[in-house]
Coordinates of C-alpha atoms and ligand atoms in Angstrom, one line a residue:
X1 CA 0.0 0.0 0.0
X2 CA 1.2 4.0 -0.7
X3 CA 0.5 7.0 0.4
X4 CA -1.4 9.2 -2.6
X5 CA -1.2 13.2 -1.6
X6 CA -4.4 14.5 -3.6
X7 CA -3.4 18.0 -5.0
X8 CA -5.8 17.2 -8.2
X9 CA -8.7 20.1 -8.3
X10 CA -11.5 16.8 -7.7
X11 CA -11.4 14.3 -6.1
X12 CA -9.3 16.5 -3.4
X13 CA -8.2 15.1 0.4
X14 CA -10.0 14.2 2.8
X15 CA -9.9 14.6 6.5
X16 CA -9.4 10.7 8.8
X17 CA -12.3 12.1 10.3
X18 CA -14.4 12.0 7.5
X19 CA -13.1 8.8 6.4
X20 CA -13.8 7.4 9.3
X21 CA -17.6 8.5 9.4
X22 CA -17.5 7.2 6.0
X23 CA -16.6 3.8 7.2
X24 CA -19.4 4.1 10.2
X25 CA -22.4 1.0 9.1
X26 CA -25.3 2.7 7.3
X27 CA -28.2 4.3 8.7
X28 CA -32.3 4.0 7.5
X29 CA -32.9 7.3 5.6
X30 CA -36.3 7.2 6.0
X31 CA -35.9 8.0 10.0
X32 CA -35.8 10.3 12.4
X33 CA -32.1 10.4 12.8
X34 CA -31.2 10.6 9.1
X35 CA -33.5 13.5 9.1
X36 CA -32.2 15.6 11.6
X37 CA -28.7 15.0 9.7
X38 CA -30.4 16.5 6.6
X39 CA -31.8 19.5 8.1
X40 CA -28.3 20.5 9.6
X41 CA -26.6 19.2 6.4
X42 CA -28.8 21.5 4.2
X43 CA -28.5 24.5 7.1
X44 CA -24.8 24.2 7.1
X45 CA -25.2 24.2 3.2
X46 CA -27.1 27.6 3.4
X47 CA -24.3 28.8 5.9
X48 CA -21.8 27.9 3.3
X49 CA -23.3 28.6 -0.3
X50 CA -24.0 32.5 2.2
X51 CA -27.8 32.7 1.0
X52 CA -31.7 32.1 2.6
X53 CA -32.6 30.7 -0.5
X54 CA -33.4 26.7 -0.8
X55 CA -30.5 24.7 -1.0
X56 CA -31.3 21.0 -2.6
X57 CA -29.1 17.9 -2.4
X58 CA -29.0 15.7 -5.3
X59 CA -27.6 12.8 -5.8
X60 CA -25.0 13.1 -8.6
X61 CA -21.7 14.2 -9.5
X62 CA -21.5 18.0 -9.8
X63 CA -22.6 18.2 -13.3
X64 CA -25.6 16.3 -12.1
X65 CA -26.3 19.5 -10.3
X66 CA -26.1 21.6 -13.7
X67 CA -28.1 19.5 -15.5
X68 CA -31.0 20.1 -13.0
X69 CA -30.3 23.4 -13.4
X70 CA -30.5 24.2 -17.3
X71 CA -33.7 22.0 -17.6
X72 CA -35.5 23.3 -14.6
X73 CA -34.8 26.7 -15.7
X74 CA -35.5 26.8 -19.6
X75 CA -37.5 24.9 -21.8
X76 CA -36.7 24.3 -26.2
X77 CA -36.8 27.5 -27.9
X78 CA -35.6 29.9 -24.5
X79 CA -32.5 32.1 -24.8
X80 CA -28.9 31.8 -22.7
X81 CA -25.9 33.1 -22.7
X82 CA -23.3 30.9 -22.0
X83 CA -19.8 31.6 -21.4
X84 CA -16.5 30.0 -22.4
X85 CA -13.4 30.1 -21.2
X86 CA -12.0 26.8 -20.5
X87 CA -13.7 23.3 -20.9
X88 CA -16.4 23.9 -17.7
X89 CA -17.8 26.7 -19.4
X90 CA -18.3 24.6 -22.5
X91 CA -19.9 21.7 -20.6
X92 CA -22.8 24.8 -20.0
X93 CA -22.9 25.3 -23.5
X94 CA -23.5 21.6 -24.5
X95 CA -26.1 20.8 -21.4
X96 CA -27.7 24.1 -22.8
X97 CA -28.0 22.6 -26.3
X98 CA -29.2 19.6 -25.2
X99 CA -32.2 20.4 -23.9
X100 CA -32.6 22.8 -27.1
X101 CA -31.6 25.9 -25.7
X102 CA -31.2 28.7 -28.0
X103 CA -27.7 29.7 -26.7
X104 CA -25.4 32.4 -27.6
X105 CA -21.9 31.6 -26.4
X106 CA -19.4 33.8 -25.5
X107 CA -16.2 33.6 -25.9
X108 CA -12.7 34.4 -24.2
X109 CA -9.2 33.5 -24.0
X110 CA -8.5 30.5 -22.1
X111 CA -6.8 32.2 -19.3
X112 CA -8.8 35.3 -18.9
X113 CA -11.9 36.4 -17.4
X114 CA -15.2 37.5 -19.0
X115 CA -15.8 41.1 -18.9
X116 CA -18.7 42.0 -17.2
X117 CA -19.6 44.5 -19.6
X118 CA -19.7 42.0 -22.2
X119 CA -22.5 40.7 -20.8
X120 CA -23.9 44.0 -19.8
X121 CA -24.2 44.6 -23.8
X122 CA -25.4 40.9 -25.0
X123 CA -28.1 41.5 -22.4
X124 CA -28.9 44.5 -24.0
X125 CA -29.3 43.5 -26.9
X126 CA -31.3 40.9 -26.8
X127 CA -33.8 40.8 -23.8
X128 CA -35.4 37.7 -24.5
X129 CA -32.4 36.1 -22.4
X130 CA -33.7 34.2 -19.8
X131 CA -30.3 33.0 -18.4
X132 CA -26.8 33.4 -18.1
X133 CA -24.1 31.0 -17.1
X134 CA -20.8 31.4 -16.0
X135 CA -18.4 29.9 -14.2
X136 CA -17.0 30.7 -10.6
X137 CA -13.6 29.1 -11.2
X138 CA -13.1 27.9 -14.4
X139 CA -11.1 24.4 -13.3
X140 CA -9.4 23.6 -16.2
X141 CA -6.9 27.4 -16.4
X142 CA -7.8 28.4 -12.9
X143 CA -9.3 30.9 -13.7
X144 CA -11.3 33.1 -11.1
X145 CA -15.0 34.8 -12.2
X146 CA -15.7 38.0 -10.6
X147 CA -19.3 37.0 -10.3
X148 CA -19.8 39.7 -8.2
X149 CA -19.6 42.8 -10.8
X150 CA -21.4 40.3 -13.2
X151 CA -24.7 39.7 -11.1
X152 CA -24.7 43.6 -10.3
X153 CA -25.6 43.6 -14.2
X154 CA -27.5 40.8 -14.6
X155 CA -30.1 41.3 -11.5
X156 CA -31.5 44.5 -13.1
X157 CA -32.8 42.3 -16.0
X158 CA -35.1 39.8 -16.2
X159 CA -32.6 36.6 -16.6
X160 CA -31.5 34.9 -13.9
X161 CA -27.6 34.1 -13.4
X162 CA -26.3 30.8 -12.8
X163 CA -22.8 30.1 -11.2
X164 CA -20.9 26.8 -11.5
X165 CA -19.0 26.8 -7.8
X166 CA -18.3 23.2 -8.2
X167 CA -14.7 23.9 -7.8
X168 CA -14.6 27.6 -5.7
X169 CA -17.7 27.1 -2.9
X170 CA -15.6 27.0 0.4
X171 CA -12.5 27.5 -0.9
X172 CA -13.0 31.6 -2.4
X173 CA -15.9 33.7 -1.4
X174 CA -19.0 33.9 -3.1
X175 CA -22.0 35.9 -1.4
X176 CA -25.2 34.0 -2.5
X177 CA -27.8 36.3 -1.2
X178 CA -25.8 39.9 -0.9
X179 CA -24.8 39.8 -4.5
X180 CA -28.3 38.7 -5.9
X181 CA -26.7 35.3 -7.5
X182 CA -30.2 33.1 -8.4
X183 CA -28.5 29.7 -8.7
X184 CA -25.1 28.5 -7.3
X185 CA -24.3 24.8 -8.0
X186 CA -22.0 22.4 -6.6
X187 CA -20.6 19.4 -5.8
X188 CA -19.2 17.1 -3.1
X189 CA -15.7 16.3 -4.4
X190 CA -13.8 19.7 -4.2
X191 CA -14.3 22.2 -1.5
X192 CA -16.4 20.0 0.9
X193 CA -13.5 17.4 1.6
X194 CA -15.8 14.6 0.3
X195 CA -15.9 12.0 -1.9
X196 CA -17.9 12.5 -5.2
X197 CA -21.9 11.5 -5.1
X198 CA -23.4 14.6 -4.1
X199 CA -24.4 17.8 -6.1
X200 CA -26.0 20.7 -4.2
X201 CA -27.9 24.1 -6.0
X202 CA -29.6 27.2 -4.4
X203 CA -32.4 28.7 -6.0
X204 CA -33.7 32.1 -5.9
X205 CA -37.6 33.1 -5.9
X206 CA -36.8 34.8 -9.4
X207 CA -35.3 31.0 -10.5
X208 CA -38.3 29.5 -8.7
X209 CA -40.7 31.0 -10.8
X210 CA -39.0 29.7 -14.2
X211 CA -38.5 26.1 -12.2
X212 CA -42.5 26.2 -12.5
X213 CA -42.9 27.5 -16.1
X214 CA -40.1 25.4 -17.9
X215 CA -41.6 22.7 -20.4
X216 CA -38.3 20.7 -20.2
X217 CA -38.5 17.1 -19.5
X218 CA -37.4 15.9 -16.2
X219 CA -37.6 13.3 -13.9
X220 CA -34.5 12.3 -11.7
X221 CA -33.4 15.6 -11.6
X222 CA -37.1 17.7 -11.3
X223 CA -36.5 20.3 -8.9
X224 CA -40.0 20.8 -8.1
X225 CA -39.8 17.3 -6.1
X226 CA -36.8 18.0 -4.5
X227 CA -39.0 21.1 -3.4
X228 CA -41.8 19.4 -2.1
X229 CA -39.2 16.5 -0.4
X230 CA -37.0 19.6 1.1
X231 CA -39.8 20.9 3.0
X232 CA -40.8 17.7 4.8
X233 CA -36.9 17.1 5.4
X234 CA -36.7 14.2 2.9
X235 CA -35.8 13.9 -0.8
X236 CA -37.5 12.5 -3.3
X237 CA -35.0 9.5 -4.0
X238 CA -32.8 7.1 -1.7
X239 CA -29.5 10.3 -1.1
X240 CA -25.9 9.2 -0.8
X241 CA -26.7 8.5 3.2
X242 CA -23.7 8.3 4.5
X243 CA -22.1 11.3 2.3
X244 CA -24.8 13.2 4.0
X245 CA -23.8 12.3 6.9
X246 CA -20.5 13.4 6.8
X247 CA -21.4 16.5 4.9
X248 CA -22.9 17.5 7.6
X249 CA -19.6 17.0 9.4
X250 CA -17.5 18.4 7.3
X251 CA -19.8 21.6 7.4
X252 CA -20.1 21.8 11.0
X253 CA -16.1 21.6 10.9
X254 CA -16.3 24.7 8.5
X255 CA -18.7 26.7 10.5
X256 CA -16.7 26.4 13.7
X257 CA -13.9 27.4 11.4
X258 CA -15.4 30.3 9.4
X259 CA -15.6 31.4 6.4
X260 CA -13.3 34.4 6.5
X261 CA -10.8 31.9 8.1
X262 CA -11.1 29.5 5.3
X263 CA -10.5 31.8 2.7
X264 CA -7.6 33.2 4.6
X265 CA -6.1 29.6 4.5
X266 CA -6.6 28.6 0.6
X267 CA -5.4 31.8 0.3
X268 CA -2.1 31.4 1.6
X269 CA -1.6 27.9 0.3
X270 CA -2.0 29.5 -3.7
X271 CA 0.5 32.6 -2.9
X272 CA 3.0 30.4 -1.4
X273 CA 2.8 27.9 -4.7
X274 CA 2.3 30.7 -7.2
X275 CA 6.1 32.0 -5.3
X276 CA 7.7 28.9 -5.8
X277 CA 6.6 28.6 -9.3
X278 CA 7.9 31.7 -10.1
X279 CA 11.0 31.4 -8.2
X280 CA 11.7 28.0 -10.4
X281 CA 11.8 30.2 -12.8
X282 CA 8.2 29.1 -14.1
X283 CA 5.2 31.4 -15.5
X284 CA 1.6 31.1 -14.0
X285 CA -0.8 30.1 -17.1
X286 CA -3.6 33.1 -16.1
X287 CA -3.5 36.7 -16.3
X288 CA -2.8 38.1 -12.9
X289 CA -6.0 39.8 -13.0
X290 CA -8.2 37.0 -12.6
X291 CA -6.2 34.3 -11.4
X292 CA -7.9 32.0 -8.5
X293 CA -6.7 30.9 -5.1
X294 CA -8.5 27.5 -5.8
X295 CA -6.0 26.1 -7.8
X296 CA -2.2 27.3 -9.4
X297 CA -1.4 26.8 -13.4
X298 CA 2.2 26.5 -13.9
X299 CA 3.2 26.4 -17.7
X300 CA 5.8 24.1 -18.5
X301 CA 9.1 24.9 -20.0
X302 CA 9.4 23.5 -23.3
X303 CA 11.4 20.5 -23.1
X304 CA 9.5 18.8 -20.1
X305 CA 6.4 16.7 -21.1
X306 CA 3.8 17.5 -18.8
X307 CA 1.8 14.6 -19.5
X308 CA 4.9 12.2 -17.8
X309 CA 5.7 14.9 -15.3
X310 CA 2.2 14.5 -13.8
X311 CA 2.9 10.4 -14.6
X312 CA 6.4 10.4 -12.4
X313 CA 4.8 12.6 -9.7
X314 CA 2.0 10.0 -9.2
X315 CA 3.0 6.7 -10.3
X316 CA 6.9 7.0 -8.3
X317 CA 6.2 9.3 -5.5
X318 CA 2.6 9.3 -5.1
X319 CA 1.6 12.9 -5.9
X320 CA -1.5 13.9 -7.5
X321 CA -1.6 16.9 -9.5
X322 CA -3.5 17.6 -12.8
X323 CA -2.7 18.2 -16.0
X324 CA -3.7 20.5 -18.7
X325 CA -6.6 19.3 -20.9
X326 CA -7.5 20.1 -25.0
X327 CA -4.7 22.0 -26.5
X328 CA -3.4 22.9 -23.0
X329 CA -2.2 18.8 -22.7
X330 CA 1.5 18.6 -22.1
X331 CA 1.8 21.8 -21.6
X332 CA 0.3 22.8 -18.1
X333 CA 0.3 21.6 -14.2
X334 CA -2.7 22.3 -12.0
X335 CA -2.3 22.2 -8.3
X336 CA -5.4 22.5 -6.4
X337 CA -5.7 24.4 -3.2
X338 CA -8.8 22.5 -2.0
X339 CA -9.9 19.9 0.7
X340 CA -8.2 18.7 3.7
X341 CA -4.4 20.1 3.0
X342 CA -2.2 22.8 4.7
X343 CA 0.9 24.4 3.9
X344 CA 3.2 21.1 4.7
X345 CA 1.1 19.2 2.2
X346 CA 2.0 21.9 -0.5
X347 CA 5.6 21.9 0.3
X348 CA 5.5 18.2 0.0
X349 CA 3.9 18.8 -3.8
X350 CA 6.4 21.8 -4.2
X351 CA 9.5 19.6 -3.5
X352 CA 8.1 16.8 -5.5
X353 CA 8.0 19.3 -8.3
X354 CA 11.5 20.1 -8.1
X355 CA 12.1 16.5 -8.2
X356 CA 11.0 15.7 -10.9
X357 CA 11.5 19.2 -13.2
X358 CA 15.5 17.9 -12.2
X359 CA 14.7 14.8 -13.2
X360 CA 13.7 16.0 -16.6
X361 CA 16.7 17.9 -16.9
X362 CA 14.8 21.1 -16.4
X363 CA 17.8 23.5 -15.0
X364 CA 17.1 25.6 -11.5
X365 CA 18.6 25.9 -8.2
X366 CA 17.2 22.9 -6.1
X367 CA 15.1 24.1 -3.3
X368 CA 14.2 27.3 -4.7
X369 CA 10.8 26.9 -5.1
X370 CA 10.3 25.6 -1.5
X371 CA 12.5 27.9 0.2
X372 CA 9.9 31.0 -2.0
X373 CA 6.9 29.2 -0.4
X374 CA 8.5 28.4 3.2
X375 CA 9.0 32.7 2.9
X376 CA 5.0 32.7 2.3
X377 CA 4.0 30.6 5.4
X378 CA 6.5 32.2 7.7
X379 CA 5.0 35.9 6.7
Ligands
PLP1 C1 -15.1 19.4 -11.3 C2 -15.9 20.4 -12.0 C3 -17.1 20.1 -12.6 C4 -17.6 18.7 -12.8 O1 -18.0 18.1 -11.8 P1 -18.3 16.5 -11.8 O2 -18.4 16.3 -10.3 O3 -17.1 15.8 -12.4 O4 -19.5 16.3 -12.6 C5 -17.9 21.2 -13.1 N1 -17.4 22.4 -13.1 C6 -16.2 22.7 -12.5 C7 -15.8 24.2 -12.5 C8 -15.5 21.8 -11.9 O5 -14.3 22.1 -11.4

């Protein structure tokens, strides 16, 4: 058996105390017990997602959670604005489609952020658009969304604005309720320091309203019966019980924490490996205006194949980090700043790095990259 440090942006570590709850025998959902476990699960949800509205758990992978989401909110024929920027935002653009979605897509750069302007003037111009879709941290150039300016624009309109937090909810702040943001989706796997198998989404009384009006088909994922479920503390369909279970853990550990204090953490874990990156002598993939605490994009020197540097990292010394996808493959590492790690697990990753960057032949001074991020954590 070895040791695997998760620094992938999903599946990310998890706590022993999680794992142990995990590993606890399972519990009757229909019960008195499981149902008190929901109701905190879904208050710490509301604590964490920073909003009043209703918070649903489904169970799914995230994108589970924005499937529910396009076809409880349009029907065939309805207008979106979708935004891409990276292979996330392109997953909205294709659920969109699939359920017949007339959808204008917009697009930028991987490795810069959308404008909120942009979508200040496509709303504009076309106010038949019932919803837009963006992308709190676009995962795959970590890439942060300032979804802030862009729901100050969109809440004086008549669409509703939809956020993919999958990767980003606990990790970076995002303010639900005091920036008017009508559905936030996400999923079990990154911030939450849990396995995969659970989606969550809020949804505004604005979104409400469309949830009632679309003409989409649904079943599995009808939001409606997750409505009527919700307010008996049920859901409609057997949940993940025991991830629900230690959701509600894992919450409870991040309200006693707090938000402010969690931020501050993830915070300090990116700075110190966007340092040692540079002090390798490395580039950061994304334009310093919108890069994101929840994960660091190193590009590669030429010469050294990303594709076996994420290999050696894993396979010899049992380090997890991602690496680029589509025309980014080779060329790209990701290294998330999510889940259950502090700064010791990022110097581990850091020095693993350097490892194997010498092993490549890739020419720095040894250590420089950890002794740039040990400077961080000592600040
Ligand atoms: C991981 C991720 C998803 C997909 O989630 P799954 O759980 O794999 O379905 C969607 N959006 C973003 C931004 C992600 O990081």
């Amino acid at each position: 058996m070895k040791r695997n440090l998760l620094l992938t942006p999903g599946p990310t570590q998890l706590p022993p105390e999680i794992c142990a709850s995990l590993g606890k025998p399972i519990i009757h959902h229909r019960t008195p017990q499981f149902q008190d476990n929901l109701k905190e699960a879904v208050e710490g949800l509301k604590f964490l997602f920073q909003t009043k509205n209703d918070v649903y758990i489904l169970t799914s992978s995230g994108t589970g959670g924005m499937e529910a989401a396009v076809c409880n909110l349009l029907s065939r024929g309805d207008k979106a604005i979708t935004v891409e920027g990276g292979k996330f935002g392109e997953r909205w653009t294709e659920l969109c489609r699939t359920y017949g979605v007339d959808t204008k897509v917009i697009e930028v750069p991987w490795g810069k952020a959308i404008q909120p302007e942009t979508i200040q003037q496509a709303l504009e111009k076309d106010k038949a658009i019932k919803a837009v879709f963006i992308t709190l941290c676009e995962t795959s150039t970590g890439v942060t969304t300032d979804v802030k300016a862009i729901a100050s624009v969109v809440k004086n309109t008549p669409a509703v604005l939809v956020v993919d937090a999958i990767s980003g909810l606990g990790v970076i702040d995002l303010q639900t309720d005091c920036w008017s943001v009508d559905v936030v989706v996400s999923g079990s796997q990154k911030g939450f320091m849990l396995p995969p198998g659970l989606a969550f989404i809020s949804v505004s009384p604005k979104a409400l309203r469309l949830v009632e009006q679309s003409q989409s088909p649904r079943y599995y994922f009808d939001l409606r019966e997750a409505k009527k479920a919700a307010e008996k503390a049920d859901t409609p369909y057997t949940p993940a019980i025991g991830i629900v279970i230690a959701l509600m853990e894992s919450l409870r550990w991040m309200k006693e924490t707090g938000l402010e204090n969690l931020f501050s953490h993830y915070a300090r874990l990116a700075k110190a490996t966007r340092a040692a990156a540079e002090s390798l002598g490395l580039t950061l993939f994304p334009d310093p205006s919108c890069i994101s605490n929840v994960l660091t994009t190193i590009n590669l020197p030429p010469g050294v194949d990303g594709e076996k540097l994420v290999k050696r990292m894993r396979d010899t010394y049992g380090i997890s980090v991602a690496g680029g996808q589509d025309h980014l493959k080779g060329k790209i590492i990701r290294i998330a700043h999510m889940g259950c790690l502090d700064e010791y697990d990022m110097l581990t990753g850091i020095s693993c790095l350097e490892k194997v960057l010498k092993e490549m032949k890739y020419s720095f001074t040894l250590g420089a990259g950890l002794s740039a991020a040990q400077k961080v954590f000592n600040e």
